[in-house]
């Protein structure tokens, strides 16, 4: 469908903006406010992506098409990353919530699982396989 | 910054060169520049890349007449990088009409391999050498790990670092003249197995390297050592093979 569209913006600006957002606001240090605004911005970029157009090119080694398809997948993953970071109101490993600096095993010793069901994202927490290592706070 | 880039829509040979004006920034690599061209000037430009950090070896190309990785070559260092290749052969020695070598960075496909499109080349001749020489080992499935002392590992360290980018293959005048020559990377890999203390049939690898299409064809030009981005120095291994 991307190849059939005659007019629309190019994906490169969307790619650059997504990079900025993910780098600056969905990186190591996160908080409710910026995650919410980032999630909104990512969803807006997804909207924009649905209207992009690519210049005519040969079908052989069409790397600009490959990069556009990669961006489509990257946008999906970015949305899921921001959603689950928002849900996880604790700090754990490389996920630092400045508004929830403590680790909370009671609520979040779980895997975040996101599944695409028809056209919405189903989110749930599933159990972690425990037993091999003792669960404890990491200190440095 | 101006880039003059070799084009070949249908593959086979370079048909023409296109000139692009790139907005350069501090630390910009040639790969960054190619992305900028594809993003905002010419979506039809084809080139291979993957890791962006000199690990995968996909973006090997001829940059200002020296085979280099686009991701590892900074735009502002190209004009005074001073890599001198020996034994000049056609793709390196011939200069496209109109190239202003002081103002423009020249980008061409890696020599000695067939062009498929623009900067994308057919790597089969390069990979086939591994098949021809059977450069692998097949230990039994149920085997325990074979241990190695650090000093034994040191002897193969250099060769293990090869990322199979084919820059050596594209820099070698013998590879240009003799299509049957298996090339520097494959010979370095054969030597890596020969020198590995964990290998039972070391001589199989030495014999493969000494075959008529292998080390005997090398004239120790050593371009492979000059262009290798990982310090593998295949020419050193070939010299050792010749002396064995």
XYZ file of C-alpha atoms in Angstrom:
384
model
C 0.000 0.000 0.000
C 2.883 2.354 0.769
C 4.098 2.067 -2.815
C 0.716 2.886 -4.310
C 0.340 6.250 -2.589
C 1.155 9.165 -4.839
C 1.522 11.958 -2.321
C 2.378 12.270 1.323
C 5.329 13.150 3.516
C 8.559 11.170 3.462
C 9.277 8.855 6.398
C 12.634 10.433 7.267
C 11.246 13.260 9.432
C 9.077 10.770 11.348
C 12.117 8.560 11.905
C 14.164 11.493 13.217
C 11.407 12.663 15.587
C 10.836 9.164 16.943
C 14.555 8.907 17.643
C 14.501 12.195 19.553
C 11.535 11.169 21.678
C 12.850 7.720 22.524
C 16.333 9.026 23.242
C 15.320 11.987 25.407
C 12.196 10.793 27.188
C 11.877 7.032 27.032
C 15.525 6.294 27.801
C 16.966 5.462 31.215
C 15.199 8.087 33.311
C 11.444 8.231 32.943
C 8.455 9.733 34.692
C 4.698 9.742 34.381
C 4.427 13.143 32.747
C 7.028 12.700 30.000
C 5.991 9.091 29.319
C 2.399 10.204 28.815
C 3.387 12.990 26.452
C 5.793 10.647 24.640
C 3.120 8.010 24.173
C 0.825 10.643 22.726
C 3.584 11.850 20.409
C 4.405 8.292 19.264
C 0.748 7.647 18.456
C 0.643 10.899 16.509
C 3.707 9.785 14.550
C 1.949 6.482 13.794
C -0.929 8.490 12.382
C 1.469 10.449 10.215
C 3.213 7.257 9.104
C -0.066 5.888 7.782
C -0.042 8.678 5.196
C 3.558 8.610 3.999
C 4.547 8.214 0.379
C 7.791 6.996 -1.172
C 9.334 8.219 -4.385
C 9.242 5.824 -7.321
C 12.165 3.441 -7.251
C 13.213 0.110 -8.698
C 11.953 -2.987 -6.922
C 15.454 -4.432 -6.808
C 17.459 -3.438 -3.709
C 14.845 -0.859 -2.747
C 16.425 0.000 0.577
C 14.311 3.106 1.128
C 11.254 0.835 1.147
C 12.973 -1.559 3.565
C 13.802 1.350 5.862
C 10.192 2.574 5.745
C 8.947 -0.905 6.704
C 11.495 -1.016 9.506
C 10.199 2.336 10.744
C 6.659 0.943 10.793
C 7.814 -1.871 13.092
C 9.903 0.527 15.176
C 6.849 2.717 15.776
C 4.860 -0.313 16.994
C 7.654 -1.266 19.386
C 8.108 2.313 20.609
C 4.426 2.475 21.532
C 4.660 -0.787 23.492
C 7.854 0.306 25.253
C 6.290 3.613 26.342
C 3.044 1.898 27.438
C 4.733 -0.710 29.594
C 7.161 1.856 31.054
C 4.142 3.917 32.065
C 2.403 0.915 33.653
C 5.460 -0.113 35.631
C 5.312 2.289 38.582
C 8.614 1.234 40.093
C 12.333 1.283 39.232
C 14.000 -1.941 38.146
C 17.273 -2.538 36.315
C 17.681 -0.024 33.505
C 14.111 1.248 33.968
C 14.417 4.255 36.296
C 11.176 5.966 37.219
C 12.220 9.222 38.865
C 8.699 9.404 40.365
C 8.929 5.815 41.711
C 12.580 5.317 42.662
C 12.015 2.110 44.692
C 11.772 -1.410 43.387
C 8.404 -2.992 44.170
C 8.447 -6.797 44.015
C 4.966 -6.996 45.538
C 3.319 -5.485 42.482
C 5.835 -5.754 39.675
C 7.907 -8.941 39.952
C 6.203 -9.797 36.664
C 6.809 -9.741 32.916
C 4.823 -7.146 30.978
C 3.120 -8.903 28.075
C 1.522 -6.998 25.204
C -0.451 -8.778 22.498
C -2.020 -7.333 19.376
C -5.653 -8.482 19.375
C -7.439 -7.393 16.192
C -6.632 -3.696 16.294
C -6.029 -3.022 19.955
C -3.171 -3.811 22.305
C -3.932 -6.171 25.168
C -1.636 -5.646 28.154
C -1.140 -8.057 31.039
C 1.393 -9.177 33.602
C 2.585 -12.773 33.611
C 4.608 -14.710 36.154
C 8.390 -14.808 36.160
C 10.116 -18.188 36.372
C 11.762 -17.979 39.779
C 14.021 -20.382 41.591
C 17.358 -20.159 39.850
C 18.404 -16.948 41.598
C 17.466 -15.384 44.911
C 15.246 -12.307 44.414
C 16.804 -9.294 46.053
C 17.403 -5.588 45.592
C 20.495 -4.780 43.580
C 22.979 -2.557 45.393
C 26.196 -1.003 44.172
C 30.332 18.616 1.378
C 30.008 17.132 -2.118
C 29.654 13.416 -2.788
C 30.190 11.914 -6.234
C 28.558 8.498 -6.219
C 28.820 5.695 -8.759
C 25.462 4.481 -10.041
C 24.412 1.287 -11.737
C 20.687 0.780 -12.003
C 20.830 -2.617 -13.648
C 24.141 -3.814 -12.234
C 27.131 -5.107 -14.164
C 29.171 -1.917 -14.427
C 29.112 1.705 -13.336
C 26.947 3.630 -15.809
C 27.379 7.172 -14.464
C 28.117 9.242 -11.385
C 25.656 11.448 -9.506
C 26.727 14.465 -7.497
C 25.035 15.250 -4.154
C 25.489 18.105 -1.698
C 25.384 16.836 1.871
C 25.007 18.871 5.070
C 27.886 17.575 7.142
C 28.133 17.641 10.934
C 30.872 16.884 13.423
C 31.566 13.159 13.558
C 29.495 12.434 10.436
C 30.347 9.116 8.797
C 30.055 8.255 5.125
C 27.136 6.004 6.067
C 25.359 8.992 7.706
C 25.889 10.906 4.471
C 24.447 8.062 2.372
C 21.380 7.948 4.642
C 20.940 11.695 4.248
C 21.070 11.343 0.463
C 18.570 8.471 0.485
C 16.277 10.303 2.915
C 16.152 13.724 1.365
C 17.618 13.656 -2.134
C 17.458 10.329 -3.901
C 15.450 7.377 -2.632
C 16.697 5.169 -5.447
C 20.274 5.018 -4.132
C 21.062 1.473 -2.948
C 23.758 0.504 -0.466
C 24.149 -2.223 2.156
C 24.508 -1.545 5.884
C 23.385 -3.078 9.122
C 25.168 -2.527 12.432
C 26.547 1.026 11.945
C 29.547 0.186 14.125
C 32.140 -1.877 12.195
C 30.836 -5.197 13.471
C 28.813 -6.626 10.600
C 31.005 -5.752 7.618
C 28.066 -4.959 5.295
C 28.995 -1.418 4.208
C 32.336 -2.126 2.523
C 32.823 0.226 -0.437
C 35.445 2.204 -2.305
C 35.746 5.628 -0.667
C 38.070 8.079 -2.401
C 39.715 5.091 -4.118
C 40.432 3.249 -0.845
C 38.293 0.259 0.209
C 36.744 1.194 3.584
C 33.678 0.627 5.751
C 31.225 3.526 5.309
C 30.209 3.356 8.977
C 33.761 3.619 10.226
C 34.958 6.390 7.934
C 34.401 9.948 9.104
C 33.706 12.416 6.344
C 36.147 15.039 7.610
C 39.123 12.657 7.830
C 38.948 11.162 4.342
C 41.028 13.785 2.553
C 44.029 13.337 4.842
C 43.782 9.683 5.816
C 46.866 8.814 3.749
C 46.213 5.164 2.896
C 48.487 4.288 -0.041
C 47.582 1.209 -2.023
C 50.273 -0.639 -3.991
C 50.157 -2.397 -7.345
C 47.429 -0.143 -8.758
C 44.757 -1.969 -10.725
C 41.972 -0.642 -12.902
C 39.140 0.178 -10.439
C 41.596 1.928 -8.113
C 43.821 3.590 -10.708
C 41.177 4.904 -13.119
C 39.543 8.196 -12.169
C 36.048 9.179 -13.324
C 35.819 12.118 -15.648
C 35.101 15.359 -13.837
C 35.970 14.215 -10.320
C 37.390 17.125 -8.347
C 39.423 15.118 -5.865
C 39.932 18.047 -3.512
C 36.310 19.067 -3.175
C 34.361 15.851 -3.685
C 34.280 12.542 -1.854
C 34.137 9.732 -4.380
C 32.006 6.705 -3.522
C 32.119 3.571 -5.666
C 31.239 -0.110 -5.228
C 33.876 -2.434 -3.784
C 36.151 -3.614 -6.635
C 36.622 -7.241 -7.760
C 33.009 -8.254 -7.101
C 30.150 -8.010 -9.605
C 27.916 -4.956 -9.176
C 24.256 -5.809 -8.521
C 22.960 -2.256 -8.101
C 24.696 1.051 -7.297
C 26.960 0.234 -4.320
C 25.605 -3.285 -3.755
C 27.940 -6.033 -4.967
C 27.571 -9.796 -5.334
C 29.470 -11.338 -2.414
C 29.201 -14.912 -3.710
C 32.732 -15.147 -5.096
C 34.009 -14.046 -1.684
C 31.811 -16.402 0.357
C 32.353 -19.344 -1.995
C 36.013 -19.498 -0.967
C 34.877 -20.675 2.468
C 32.858 -23.468 0.870
C 35.610 -24.507 -1.520
C 38.132 -24.717 1.324
C 35.635 -26.113 3.857
C 36.688 -23.573 6.468
C 34.823 -24.986 9.410
C 35.051 -27.906 11.852
C 32.419 -30.537 12.592
C 32.901 -31.861 16.119
C 30.598 -34.687 17.301
C 27.297 -33.434 18.764
C 27.752 -34.846 22.256
C 31.252 -33.488 22.745
C 32.387 -31.577 25.846
C 33.712 -28.048 25.275
C 37.350 -28.052 24.186
C 39.388 -25.818 26.467
C 42.172 -23.500 25.463
C 44.817 -21.620 27.446
C 44.916 -17.803 27.096
C 48.325 -17.970 25.407
C 46.964 -20.494 22.882
C 44.019 -18.240 22.203
C 46.388 -15.298 21.706
C 47.871 -16.987 18.636
C 44.519 -16.824 16.809
C 43.091 -13.616 18.360
C 43.973 -11.441 15.401
C 42.382 -13.785 12.854
C 39.229 -14.455 14.848
C 38.445 -10.727 14.596
C 37.704 -10.989 10.862
C 34.185 -9.676 10.069
C 34.129 -10.944 6.468
C 33.602 -7.480 4.994
C 35.674 -8.276 1.872
C 37.631 -5.004 1.982
C 40.810 -7.110 1.569
C 39.313 -8.898 -1.422
C 38.448 -5.548 -3.007
C 41.925 -4.129 -2.404
C 43.900 -7.017 -3.874
C 45.366 -6.695 -7.392
C 45.630 -10.496 -7.617
C 41.902 -10.843 -7.054
C 41.395 -8.442 -9.957
C 43.697 -10.401 -12.314
C 42.943 -13.976 -11.275
C 39.308 -14.866 -10.723
C 40.293 -18.258 -9.249
C 42.285 -16.688 -6.366
C 40.370 -17.364 -3.161
C 41.586 -14.114 -1.597
C 43.172 -12.851 1.630
C 40.267 -13.331 4.082
C 39.808 -17.028 3.296
C 43.546 -17.650 3.658
C 43.654 -15.830 6.992
C 40.736 -17.946 8.155
C 42.448 -21.155 7.028
C 45.505 -20.103 9.025
C 43.274 -19.343 12.021
C 42.082 -22.978 12.027
C 45.599 -24.298 11.445
C 46.862 -22.349 14.490
C 43.918 -23.254 16.760
C 45.085 -25.657 19.501
C 41.593 -27.210 19.709
C 41.624 -28.517 16.133
C 42.454 -32.179 15.363
C 43.021 -32.018 11.615
C 45.102 -28.848 11.358
C 46.881 -29.981 8.225
C 43.647 -30.112 6.251
C 43.489 -26.301 6.607
C 47.129 -25.806 5.719
C 46.761 -27.968 2.627
C 43.659 -26.057 1.537
C 45.555 -22.769 1.932
C 48.538 -24.078 -0.039
C 46.396 -25.243 -2.985
C 47.242 -23.670 -6.388
C 44.321 -21.194 -6.097
C 45.460 -20.103 -2.630
C 48.630 -18.792 -1.010
C 50.934 -19.499 -4.016
C 49.074 -16.829 -6.023
C 49.689 -14.122 -3.423
C 52.509 -11.717 -4.299
C 52.624 -10.141 -0.825
C 51.390 -6.760 -2.068
C 49.925 -6.309 1.439
C 47.034 -4.006 0.485
C 44.878 -6.348 2.584
C 46.874 -5.372 5.664
C 46.485 -1.656 4.867
C 42.698 -1.711 4.429
C 41.632 -4.265 7.066
C 39.342 -2.437 9.554
C 39.892 -5.008 12.303
C 43.684 -5.422 12.291
C 43.461 -9.000 11.014
C 46.399 -8.423 8.670
C 45.665 -11.346 6.299
C 48.952 -10.762 4.447
C 50.885 -11.704 7.585
C 49.038 -15.026 7.771
C 49.661 -15.668 4.076
C 53.369 -15.018 4.525
C 53.403 -17.588 7.340
C 51.522 -20.102 5.203
C 54.040 -19.612 2.382
C 56.905 -20.328 4.817
C 55.361 -23.485 6.248
